[in-house]
Coordinates of C-alpha atoms in Angstrom, one line a residue:
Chain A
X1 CA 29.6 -2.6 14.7
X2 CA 32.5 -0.7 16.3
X3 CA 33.3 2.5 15.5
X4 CA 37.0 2.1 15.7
X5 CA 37.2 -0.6 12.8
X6 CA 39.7 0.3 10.1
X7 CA 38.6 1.0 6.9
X8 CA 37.6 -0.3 4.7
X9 CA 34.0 -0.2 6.7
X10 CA 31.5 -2.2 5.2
X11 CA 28.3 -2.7 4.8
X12 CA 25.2 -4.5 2.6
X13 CA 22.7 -3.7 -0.4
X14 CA 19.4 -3.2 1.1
X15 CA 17.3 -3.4 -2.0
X16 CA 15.4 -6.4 -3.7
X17 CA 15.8 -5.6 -7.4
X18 CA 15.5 -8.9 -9.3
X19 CA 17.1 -8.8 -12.4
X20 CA 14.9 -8.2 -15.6
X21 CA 15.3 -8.8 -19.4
X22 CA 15.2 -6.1 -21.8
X23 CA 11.9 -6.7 -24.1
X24 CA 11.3 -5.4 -27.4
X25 CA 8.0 -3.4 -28.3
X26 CA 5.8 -5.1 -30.5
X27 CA 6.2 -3.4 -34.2
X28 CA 4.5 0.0 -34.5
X29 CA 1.5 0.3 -36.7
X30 CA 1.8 1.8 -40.2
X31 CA -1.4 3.8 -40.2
X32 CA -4.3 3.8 -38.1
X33 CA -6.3 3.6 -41.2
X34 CA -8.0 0.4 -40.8
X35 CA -6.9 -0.8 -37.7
X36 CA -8.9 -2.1 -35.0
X37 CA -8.1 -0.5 -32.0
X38 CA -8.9 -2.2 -28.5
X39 CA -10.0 -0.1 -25.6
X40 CA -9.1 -1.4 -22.1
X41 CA -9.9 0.8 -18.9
X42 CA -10.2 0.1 -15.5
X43 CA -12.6 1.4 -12.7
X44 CA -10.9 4.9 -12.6
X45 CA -13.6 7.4 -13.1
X46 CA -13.6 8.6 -16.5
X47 CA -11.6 6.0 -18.0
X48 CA -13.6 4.7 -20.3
X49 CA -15.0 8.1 -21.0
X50 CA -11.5 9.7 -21.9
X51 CA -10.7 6.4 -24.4
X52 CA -14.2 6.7 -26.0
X53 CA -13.1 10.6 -26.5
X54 CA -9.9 9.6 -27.8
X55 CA -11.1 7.3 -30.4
X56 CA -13.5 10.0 -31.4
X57 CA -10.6 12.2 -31.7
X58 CA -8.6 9.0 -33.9
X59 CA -11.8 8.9 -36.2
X60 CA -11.8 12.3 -37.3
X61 CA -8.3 12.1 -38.9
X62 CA -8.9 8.4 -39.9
X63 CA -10.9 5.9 -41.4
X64 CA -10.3 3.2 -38.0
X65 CA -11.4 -0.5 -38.2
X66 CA -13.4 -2.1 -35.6
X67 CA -13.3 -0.6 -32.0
X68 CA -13.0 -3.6 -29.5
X69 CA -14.3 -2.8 -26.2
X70 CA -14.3 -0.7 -24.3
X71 CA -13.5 -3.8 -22.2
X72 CA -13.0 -3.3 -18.2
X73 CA -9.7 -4.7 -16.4
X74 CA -11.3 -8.0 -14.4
X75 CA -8.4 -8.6 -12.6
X76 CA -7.0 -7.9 -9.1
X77 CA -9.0 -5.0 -8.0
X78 CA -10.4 -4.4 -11.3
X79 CA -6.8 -2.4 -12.2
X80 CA -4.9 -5.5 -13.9
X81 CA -6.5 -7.2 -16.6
X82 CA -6.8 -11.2 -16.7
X83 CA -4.3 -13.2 -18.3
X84 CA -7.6 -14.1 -20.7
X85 CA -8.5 -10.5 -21.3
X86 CA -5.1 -9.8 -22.2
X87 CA -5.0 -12.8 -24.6
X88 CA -8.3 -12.0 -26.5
X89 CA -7.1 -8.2 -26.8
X90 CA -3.9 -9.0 -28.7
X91 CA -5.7 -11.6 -31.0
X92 CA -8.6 -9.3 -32.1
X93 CA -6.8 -5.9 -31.9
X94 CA -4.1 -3.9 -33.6
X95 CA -3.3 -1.9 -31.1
X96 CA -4.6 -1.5 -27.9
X97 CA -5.5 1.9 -25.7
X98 CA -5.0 1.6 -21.9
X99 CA -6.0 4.0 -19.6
X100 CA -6.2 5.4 -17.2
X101 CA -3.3 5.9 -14.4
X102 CA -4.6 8.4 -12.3
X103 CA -3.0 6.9 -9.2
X104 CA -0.5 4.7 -8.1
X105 CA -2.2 1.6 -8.4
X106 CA -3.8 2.4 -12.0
X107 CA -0.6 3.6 -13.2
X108 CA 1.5 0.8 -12.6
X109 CA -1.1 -1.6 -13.4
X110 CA -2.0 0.0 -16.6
X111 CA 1.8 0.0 -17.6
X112 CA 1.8 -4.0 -16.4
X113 CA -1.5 -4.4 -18.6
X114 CA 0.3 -2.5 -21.3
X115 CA 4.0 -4.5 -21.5
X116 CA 1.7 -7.8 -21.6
X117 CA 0.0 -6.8 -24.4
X118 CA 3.7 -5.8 -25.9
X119 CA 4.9 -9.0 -25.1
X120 CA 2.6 -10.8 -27.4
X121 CA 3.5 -8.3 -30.2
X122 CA 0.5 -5.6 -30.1
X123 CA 1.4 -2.3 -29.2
X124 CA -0.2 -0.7 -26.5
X125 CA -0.8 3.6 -25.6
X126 CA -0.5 3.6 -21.8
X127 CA -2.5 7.3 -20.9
X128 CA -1.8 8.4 -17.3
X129 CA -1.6 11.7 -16.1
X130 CA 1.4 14.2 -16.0
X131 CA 1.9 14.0 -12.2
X132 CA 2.2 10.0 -12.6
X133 CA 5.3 10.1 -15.1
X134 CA 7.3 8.9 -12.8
X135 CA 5.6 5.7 -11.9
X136 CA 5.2 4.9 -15.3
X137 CA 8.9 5.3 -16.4
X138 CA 9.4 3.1 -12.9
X139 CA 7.3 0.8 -13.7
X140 CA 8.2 0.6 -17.5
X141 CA 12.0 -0.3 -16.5
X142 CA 10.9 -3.1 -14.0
X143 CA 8.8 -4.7 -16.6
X144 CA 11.8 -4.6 -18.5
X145 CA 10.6 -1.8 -21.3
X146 CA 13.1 1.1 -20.3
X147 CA 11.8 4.3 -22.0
X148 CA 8.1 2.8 -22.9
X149 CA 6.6 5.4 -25.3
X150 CA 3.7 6.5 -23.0
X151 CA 1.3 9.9 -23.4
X152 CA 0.3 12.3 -20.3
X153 CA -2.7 13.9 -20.4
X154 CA -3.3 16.8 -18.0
X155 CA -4.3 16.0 -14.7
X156 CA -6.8 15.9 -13.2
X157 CA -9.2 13.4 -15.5
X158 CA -11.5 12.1 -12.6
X159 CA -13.8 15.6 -12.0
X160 CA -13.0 16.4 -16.3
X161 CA -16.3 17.4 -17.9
X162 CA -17.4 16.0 -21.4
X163 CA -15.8 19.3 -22.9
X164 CA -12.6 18.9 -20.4
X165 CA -11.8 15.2 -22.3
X166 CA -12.4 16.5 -25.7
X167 CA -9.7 19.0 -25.4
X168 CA -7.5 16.8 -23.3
X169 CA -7.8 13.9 -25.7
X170 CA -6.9 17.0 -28.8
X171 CA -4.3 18.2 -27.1
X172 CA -2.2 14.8 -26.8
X173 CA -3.4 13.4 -30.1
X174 CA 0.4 13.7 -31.6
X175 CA 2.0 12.1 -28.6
X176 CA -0.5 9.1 -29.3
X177 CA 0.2 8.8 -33.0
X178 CA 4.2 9.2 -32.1
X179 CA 4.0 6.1 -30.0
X180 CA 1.6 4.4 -32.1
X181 CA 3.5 4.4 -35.7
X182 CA 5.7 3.2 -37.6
X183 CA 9.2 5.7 -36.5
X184 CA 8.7 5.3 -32.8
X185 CA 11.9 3.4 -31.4
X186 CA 11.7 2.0 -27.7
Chain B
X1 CA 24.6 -14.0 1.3
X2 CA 27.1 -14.1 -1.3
X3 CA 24.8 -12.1 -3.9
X4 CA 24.4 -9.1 -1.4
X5 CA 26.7 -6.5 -2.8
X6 CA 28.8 -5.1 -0.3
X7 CA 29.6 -1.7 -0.3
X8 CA 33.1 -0.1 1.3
X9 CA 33.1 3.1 3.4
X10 CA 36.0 5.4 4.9
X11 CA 33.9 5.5 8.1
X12 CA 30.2 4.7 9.8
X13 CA 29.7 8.5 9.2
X14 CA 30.9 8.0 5.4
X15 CA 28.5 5.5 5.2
X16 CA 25.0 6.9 7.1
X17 CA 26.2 9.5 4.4
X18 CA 26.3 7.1 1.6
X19 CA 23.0 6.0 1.9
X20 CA 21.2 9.5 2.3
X21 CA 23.0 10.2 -1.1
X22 CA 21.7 6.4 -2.5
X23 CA 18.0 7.1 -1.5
X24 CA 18.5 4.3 1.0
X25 CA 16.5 5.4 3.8
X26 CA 13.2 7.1 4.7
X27 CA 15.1 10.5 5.6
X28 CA 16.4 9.9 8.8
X29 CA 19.9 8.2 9.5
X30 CA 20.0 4.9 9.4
X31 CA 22.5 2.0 11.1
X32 CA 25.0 1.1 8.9
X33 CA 24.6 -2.7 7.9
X34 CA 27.4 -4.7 8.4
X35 CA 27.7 -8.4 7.4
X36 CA 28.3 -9.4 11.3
X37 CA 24.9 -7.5 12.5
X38 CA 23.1 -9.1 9.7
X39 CA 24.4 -12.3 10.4
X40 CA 23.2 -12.0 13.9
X41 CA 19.5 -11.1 13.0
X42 CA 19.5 -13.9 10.3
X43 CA 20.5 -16.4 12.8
X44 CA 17.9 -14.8 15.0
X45 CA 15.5 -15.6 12.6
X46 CA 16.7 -19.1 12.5
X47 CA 15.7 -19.0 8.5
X48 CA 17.9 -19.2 5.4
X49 CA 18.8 -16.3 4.1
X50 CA 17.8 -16.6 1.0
X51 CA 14.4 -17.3 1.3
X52 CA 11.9 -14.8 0.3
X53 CA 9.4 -13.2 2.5
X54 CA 7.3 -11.6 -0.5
X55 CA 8.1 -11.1 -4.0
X56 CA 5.8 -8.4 -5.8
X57 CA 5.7 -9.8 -9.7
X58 CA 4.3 -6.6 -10.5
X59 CA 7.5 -4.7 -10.3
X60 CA 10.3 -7.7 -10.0
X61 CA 11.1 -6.5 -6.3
X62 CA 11.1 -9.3 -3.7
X63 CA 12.3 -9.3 0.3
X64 CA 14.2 -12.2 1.5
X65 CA 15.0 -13.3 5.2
X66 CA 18.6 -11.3 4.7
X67 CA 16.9 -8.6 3.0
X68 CA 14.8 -7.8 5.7
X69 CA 17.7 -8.3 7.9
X70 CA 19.4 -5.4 6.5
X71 CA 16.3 -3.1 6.7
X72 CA 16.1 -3.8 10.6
X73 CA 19.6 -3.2 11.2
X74 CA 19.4 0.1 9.5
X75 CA 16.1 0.7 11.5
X76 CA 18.0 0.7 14.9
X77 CA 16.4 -2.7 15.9
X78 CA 17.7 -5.6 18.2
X79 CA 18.2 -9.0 16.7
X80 CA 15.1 -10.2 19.3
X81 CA 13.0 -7.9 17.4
X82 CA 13.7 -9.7 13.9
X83 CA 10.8 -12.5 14.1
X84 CA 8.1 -10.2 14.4
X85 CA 9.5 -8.1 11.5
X86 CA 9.7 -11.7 9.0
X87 CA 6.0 -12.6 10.7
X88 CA 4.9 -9.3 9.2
X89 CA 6.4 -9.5 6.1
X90 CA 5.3 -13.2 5.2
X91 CA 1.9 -12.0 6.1
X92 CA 1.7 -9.1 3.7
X93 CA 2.5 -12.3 1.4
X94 CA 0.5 -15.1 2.9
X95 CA -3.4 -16.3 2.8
X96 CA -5.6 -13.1 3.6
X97 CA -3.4 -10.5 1.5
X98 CA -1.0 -11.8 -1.0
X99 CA 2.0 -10.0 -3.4
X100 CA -0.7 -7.9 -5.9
X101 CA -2.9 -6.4 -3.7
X102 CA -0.1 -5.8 -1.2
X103 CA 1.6 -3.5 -4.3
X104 CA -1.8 -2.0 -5.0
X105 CA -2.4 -1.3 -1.3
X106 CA 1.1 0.9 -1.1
X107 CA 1.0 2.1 -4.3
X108 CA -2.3 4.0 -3.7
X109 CA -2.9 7.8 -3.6
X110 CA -5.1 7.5 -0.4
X111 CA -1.9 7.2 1.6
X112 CA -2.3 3.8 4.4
X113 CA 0.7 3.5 6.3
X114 CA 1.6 0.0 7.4
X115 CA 0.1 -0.9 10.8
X116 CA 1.6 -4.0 12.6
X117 CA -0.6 -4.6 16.1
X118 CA 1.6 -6.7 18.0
X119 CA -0.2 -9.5 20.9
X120 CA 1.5 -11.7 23.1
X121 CA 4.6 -11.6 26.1
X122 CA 7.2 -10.8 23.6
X123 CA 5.9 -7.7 24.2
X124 CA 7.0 -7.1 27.7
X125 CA 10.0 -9.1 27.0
X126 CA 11.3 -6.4 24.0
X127 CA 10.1 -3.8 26.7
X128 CA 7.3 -2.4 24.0
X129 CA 5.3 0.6 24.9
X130 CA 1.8 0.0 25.5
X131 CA 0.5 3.1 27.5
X132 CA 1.3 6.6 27.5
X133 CA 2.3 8.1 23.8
X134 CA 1.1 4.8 22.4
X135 CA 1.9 6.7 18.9
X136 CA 4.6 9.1 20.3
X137 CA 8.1 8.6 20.5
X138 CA 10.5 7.4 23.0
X139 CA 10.4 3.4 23.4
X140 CA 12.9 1.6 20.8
X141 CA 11.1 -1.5 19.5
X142 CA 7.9 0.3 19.3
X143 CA 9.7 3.3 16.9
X144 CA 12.9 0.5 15.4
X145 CA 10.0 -2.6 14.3
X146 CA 7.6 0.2 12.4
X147 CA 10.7 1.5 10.9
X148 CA 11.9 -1.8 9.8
X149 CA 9.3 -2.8 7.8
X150 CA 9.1 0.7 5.8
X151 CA 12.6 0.9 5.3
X152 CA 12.1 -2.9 3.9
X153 CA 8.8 -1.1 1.8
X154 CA 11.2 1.1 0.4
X155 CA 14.3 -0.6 -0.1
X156 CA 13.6 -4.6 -0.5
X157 CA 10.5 -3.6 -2.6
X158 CA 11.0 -0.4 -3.8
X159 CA 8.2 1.6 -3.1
X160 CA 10.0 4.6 -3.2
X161 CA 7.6 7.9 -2.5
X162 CA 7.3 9.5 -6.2
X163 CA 7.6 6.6 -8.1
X164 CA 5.9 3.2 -6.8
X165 CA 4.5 5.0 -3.3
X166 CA 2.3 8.0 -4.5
X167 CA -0.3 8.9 -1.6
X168 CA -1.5 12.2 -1.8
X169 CA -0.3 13.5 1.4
X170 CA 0.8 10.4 3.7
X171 CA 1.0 10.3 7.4
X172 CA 3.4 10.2 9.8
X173 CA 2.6 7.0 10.7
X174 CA 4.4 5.8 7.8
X175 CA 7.7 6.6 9.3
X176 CA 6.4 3.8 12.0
X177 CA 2.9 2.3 13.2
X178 CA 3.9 0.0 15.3
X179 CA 1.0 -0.9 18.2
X180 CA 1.3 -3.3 20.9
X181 CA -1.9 -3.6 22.8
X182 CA -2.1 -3.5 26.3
X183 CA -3.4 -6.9 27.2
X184 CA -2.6 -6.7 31.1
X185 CA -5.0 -3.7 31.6
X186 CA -7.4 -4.3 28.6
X187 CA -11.0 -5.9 30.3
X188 CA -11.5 -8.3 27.0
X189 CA -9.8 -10.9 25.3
X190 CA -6.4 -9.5 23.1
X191 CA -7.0 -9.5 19.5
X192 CA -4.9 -12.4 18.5
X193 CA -7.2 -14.8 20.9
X194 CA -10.4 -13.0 19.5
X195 CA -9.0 -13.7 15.8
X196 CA -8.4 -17.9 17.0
X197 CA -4.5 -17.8 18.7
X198 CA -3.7 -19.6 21.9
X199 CA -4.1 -17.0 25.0
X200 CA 0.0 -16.4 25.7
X201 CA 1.3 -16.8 22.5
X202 CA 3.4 -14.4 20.3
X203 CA 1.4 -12.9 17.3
X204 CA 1.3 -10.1 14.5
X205 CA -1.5 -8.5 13.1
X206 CA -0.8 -6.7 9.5
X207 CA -2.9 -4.4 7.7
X208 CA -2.9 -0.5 6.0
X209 CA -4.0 2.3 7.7
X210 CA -4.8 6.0 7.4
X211 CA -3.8 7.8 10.1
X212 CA -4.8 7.9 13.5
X213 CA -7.9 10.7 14.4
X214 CA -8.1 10.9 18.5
X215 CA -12.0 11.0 19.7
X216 CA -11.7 12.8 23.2
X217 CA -14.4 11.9 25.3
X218 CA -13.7 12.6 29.0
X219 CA -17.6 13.2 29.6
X220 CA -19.6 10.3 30.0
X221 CA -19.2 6.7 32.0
X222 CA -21.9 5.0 30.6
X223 CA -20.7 3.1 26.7
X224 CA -23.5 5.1 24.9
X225 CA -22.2 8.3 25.8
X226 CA -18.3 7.1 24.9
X227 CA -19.2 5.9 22.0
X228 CA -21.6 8.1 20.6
X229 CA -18.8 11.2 19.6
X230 CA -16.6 7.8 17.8
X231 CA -19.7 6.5 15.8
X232 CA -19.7 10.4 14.7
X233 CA -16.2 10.7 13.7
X234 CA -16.6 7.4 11.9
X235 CA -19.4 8.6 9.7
X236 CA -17.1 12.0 9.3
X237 CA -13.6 10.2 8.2
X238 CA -16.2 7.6 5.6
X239 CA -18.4 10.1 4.3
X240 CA -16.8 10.4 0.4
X241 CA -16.2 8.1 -2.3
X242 CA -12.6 7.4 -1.4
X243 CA -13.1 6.3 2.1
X244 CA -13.9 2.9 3.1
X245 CA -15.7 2.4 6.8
X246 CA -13.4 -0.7 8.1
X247 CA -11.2 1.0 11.0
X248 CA -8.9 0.0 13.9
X249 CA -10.3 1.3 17.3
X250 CA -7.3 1.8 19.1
X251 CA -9.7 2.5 22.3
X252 CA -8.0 3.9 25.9
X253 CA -7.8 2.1 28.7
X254 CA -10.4 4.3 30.4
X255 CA -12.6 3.6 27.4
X256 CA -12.6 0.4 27.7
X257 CA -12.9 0.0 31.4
X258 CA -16.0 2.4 31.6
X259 CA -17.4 0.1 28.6
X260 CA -16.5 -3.3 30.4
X261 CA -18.6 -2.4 33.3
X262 CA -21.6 -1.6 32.4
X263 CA -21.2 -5.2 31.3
X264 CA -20.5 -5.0 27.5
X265 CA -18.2 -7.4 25.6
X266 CA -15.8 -6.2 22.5
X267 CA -18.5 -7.4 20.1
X268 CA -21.4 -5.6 21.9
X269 CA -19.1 -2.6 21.2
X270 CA -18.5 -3.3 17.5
X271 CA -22.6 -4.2 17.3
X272 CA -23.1 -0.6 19.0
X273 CA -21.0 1.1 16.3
X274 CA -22.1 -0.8 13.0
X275 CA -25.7 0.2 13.9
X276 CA -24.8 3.9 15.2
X277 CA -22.1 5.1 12.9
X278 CA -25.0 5.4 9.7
X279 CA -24.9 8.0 6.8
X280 CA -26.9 8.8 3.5
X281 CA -26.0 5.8 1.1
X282 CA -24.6 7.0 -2.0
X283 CA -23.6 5.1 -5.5
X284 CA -20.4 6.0 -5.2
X285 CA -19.8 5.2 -1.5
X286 CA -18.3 1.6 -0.8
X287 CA -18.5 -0.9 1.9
X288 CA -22.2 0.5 2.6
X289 CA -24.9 -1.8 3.4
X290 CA -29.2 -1.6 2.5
X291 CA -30.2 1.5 3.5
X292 CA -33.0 2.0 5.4
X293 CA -36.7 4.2 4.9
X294 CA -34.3 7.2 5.6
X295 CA -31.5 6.3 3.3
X296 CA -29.0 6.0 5.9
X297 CA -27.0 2.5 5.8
X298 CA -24.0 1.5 8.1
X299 CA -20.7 3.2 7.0
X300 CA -19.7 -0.7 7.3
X301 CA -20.9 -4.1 6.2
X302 CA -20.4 -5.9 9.3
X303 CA -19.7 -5.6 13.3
X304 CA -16.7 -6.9 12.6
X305 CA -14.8 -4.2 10.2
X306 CA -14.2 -2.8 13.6
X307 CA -11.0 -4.0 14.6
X308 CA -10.7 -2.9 18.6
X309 CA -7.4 -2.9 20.4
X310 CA -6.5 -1.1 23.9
X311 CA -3.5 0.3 24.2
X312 CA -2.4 4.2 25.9
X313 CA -2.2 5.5 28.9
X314 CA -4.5 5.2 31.8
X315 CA -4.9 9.1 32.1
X316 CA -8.0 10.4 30.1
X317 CA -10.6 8.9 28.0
X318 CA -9.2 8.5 24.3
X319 CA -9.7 6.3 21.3
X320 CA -8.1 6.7 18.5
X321 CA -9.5 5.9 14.7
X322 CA -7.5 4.2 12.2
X323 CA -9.0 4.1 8.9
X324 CA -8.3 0.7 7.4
X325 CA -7.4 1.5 3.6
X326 CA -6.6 -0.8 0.4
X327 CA -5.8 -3.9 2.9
X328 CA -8.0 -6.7 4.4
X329 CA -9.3 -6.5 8.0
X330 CA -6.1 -7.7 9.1
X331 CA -4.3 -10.6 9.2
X332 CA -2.9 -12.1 12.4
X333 CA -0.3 -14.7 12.4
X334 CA 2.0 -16.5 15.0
X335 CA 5.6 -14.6 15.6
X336 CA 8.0 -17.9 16.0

């Protein structure tokens, strides 16, 4: 480098962005009247606890199919699901629930877990909490889903109480039916 | 190189500028990257450029021999330096770690930095610090080879804090953690021979650690008394849910000396610690072993999830604990 070089001065990219493909979501459900709803969680406390709540919240405004699950993430340090578990959820669910991203790990995994699930056209609620938003739109447009429909619940979900995840799951129930149904665009 | 975009400036100024404004740096200047430095490191390297060091599927972020070339440029470092800095980042991807857990290991809350130990004569030959301010500043390839690969961890792979990088709080050691041990004043064997490597040979040792906790014991000769206050602090930095008990013992010379003659060898030292650092076993508390009729257990499985290194100054008795986080115990390859 010399300091004295005439402009222009140049110099290289440092970053290692590969290029992606923009996916489509899976189609929305219609109604989750009827539909059997998978629940994947990983090894965050109150993971499963939270998507248990949830679907307790779902079943009071509708009449669900079968619940499938609660099934727990086998993969790489129990945050990603297998490629098997991944399979088997998108051919005996509707939609899936996928929670919980209360770190950096879990919330990029569960996104990863998530866009898989979309790929083989089942829609998928990633749940993380608010101060994870961030990784979650980040990792959303490097899986190539810009602006994937997610829900934040209020942080923090790993000392909630049983009372603590009813109101949290009640107080995001309309974020998880708008990117559940039928109007929600990607 | 061709698919590197290049990026014109007015000035070097306009363009230290330029990448404070593009988020290209880890908030200190950095050294502008021109095509003829990078050249130089590639050819240093003696690798294509194109190939690729890691690639994280995760996210669609990879690091390839030029990539990492322009990191260490902007780091500050000398083209010598590059081989240890594509050693390290091939063994974030190799046997031992791999891509995945690499991510989840910088994408965790508890907040590891990324330690590289560094064994061998390249580093008297890069003029490394091994003594006094072992974690300080002041030498260049100690500070410029830390900084490379977490300007490469933020750039090449996009672990940017806030997004993919959310620890809690941190530590400085992320800026750089860069520790060459002292094997000229050390009484054992250096850790790349322990771990299998020719004595004399260049190496790199990877792996994620919490910050460094100094144990000050300037009290006691005899290794009992040294290590008693360190098996205490061990049980103190392990004793929650989110902590795990594997930990680099970055142990003063003085230490060490004491230690070495009364006769004990590094592993006598690690056998010392497994069985004295013990604390109530708990459900919720990993990496503990059977606990005993008082239901204390080792904070670790094994002797050997003590890692010990010697490196600082001869001046005081001082070891330093680094908690090993979201990483294997290390993994030590050749530096070609």
């Amino acid at each position: 480098m010399t300091l004295l070089q005439e402009p222009p001065f140049i110099t290289l990219d440092p970053t290692g962005i590969k290029q992606v493909t923009v996916n489509s979501l899976a189609p929305r459900l219609a109604t989750f009247n009827g539909a059997r709803v998978g629940l994947l969680h990983n090894t965050k406390v109150n993971a499963r606890q939270f998507l248990e709540t949830m679907t307790e919240v779902l079943g009071e405004q509708f009449e669900l199919g079968e619940v499938v699950g609660p099934v727990l993430t086998a993969g790489e340090m129990r945050m990603l699901a297998t490629p098997d578990q991944i399979r088997d959820m998108a051919e005996r669910c509707d939609i899936v629930l996928v929670a919980i991203g209360d770190c950096g790990s879990c919330a990029g995994c569960s996104v990863v877990n998530a866009t898989e699930l979309e790929k083989l056209g089942v829609p998928a609620v990633v749940f993380a909490t608010e101060p994870f938003a961030r990784t979650v739109e980040s990792m959303s447009r490097r899986r190539g889903f810009p602006g994937y429909g997610h829900v934040l619940v209020e942080q923090p979900l790993s000392s909630a109480t049983a009372a603590d995840l009813r109101r949290k799951s009640e107080a995001v129930l309309r974020e998880v039916l708008a990117v559940s149904l039928g109007s929600h665009q990607n | 190189m061709s698919e590197t975009a290049k990026i014109e400036h007015t000035s070097v100024l306009d363009a230290i500028e330029d990448y404070f404004e593009r988020g290209w740096t880890d908030g200190l200047p950095v050294v502008p990257p021109t095509p003829e430095a990078v050249a130089q490191f590639v050819a240093r390297a003696g690798r294509d450029p194109d190939d690729v060091l890691i690639a994280i599927n995760e996210t669609n972020m990879q690091c390839t021999v030029e990539k990492a070339a322009i990191n260490a440029v902007m780091a500050g470092c000398k083209p010598e330096y590059f081989p240890i800095i594509v050693a390290a980042v091939e063994a974030w991807a190799g046997p031992g770690w791999g891509p995945t857990p690499f991510y989840l290991g910088n994408a965790t809350t508890g907040g590891p930095g990324q330690m590289l130990i560094i064994n061998g004569p390249q580093r008297l030959e890069l003029g490394m610090n091994c003594g006094i301010n072992i974690f300080g500043p002041g030498t260049r390839a100690n500070a410029t080879i830390g900084r490379a690969v977490r300007l490469i961890l933020i750039n090449a792979l996009g672990m940017l804090p806030g997004a993919f990088d959310m620890a809690i709080q941190g530590h400085p050691g992320k800026y750089s953690y860069c520790v060459p041990e002292d094997e000229e004043n050390s009484p054992w064997e250096p850790l790349h021979v322990e771990r299998g490597l020719p004595p004399g040979s260049n190496a790199v040792t990877v792996l994620g650690a919490r910050g460094p906790v100094m144990v000050d014991e300037r009290s006691h000769q005899d290794p009992e008394g040294i290590l008693a206050p360190i098996a205490r602090m061990l049980v103190a930095l392990h004793d929650n849910s989110y902590a795990s008990g594997p930990s680099v013992l970055v142990m003063g010379i003085e230490h060490a000396r004491f230690i070495a003659k009364a006769g004990w060898s590094k592993q006598q030292v690690k056998q010392h610690l497994f069985e004295q650092a013990r604390a109530k076993a708990h459900p919720d508390l990993r990496g503990r072993g059977t606990a005993d009729a008082d239901g204390l257990s080792s904070i670790v499985r094994s002797p050997d999830d003590f890692i010990i290194v010697v490196a600082g100054g001869s001046n005081g008795g001082m070891t330093s604990i680094c908690p090993i986080f979201v990483s294997p115990l290390g993994v030590t390859v050749p530096v070609a």
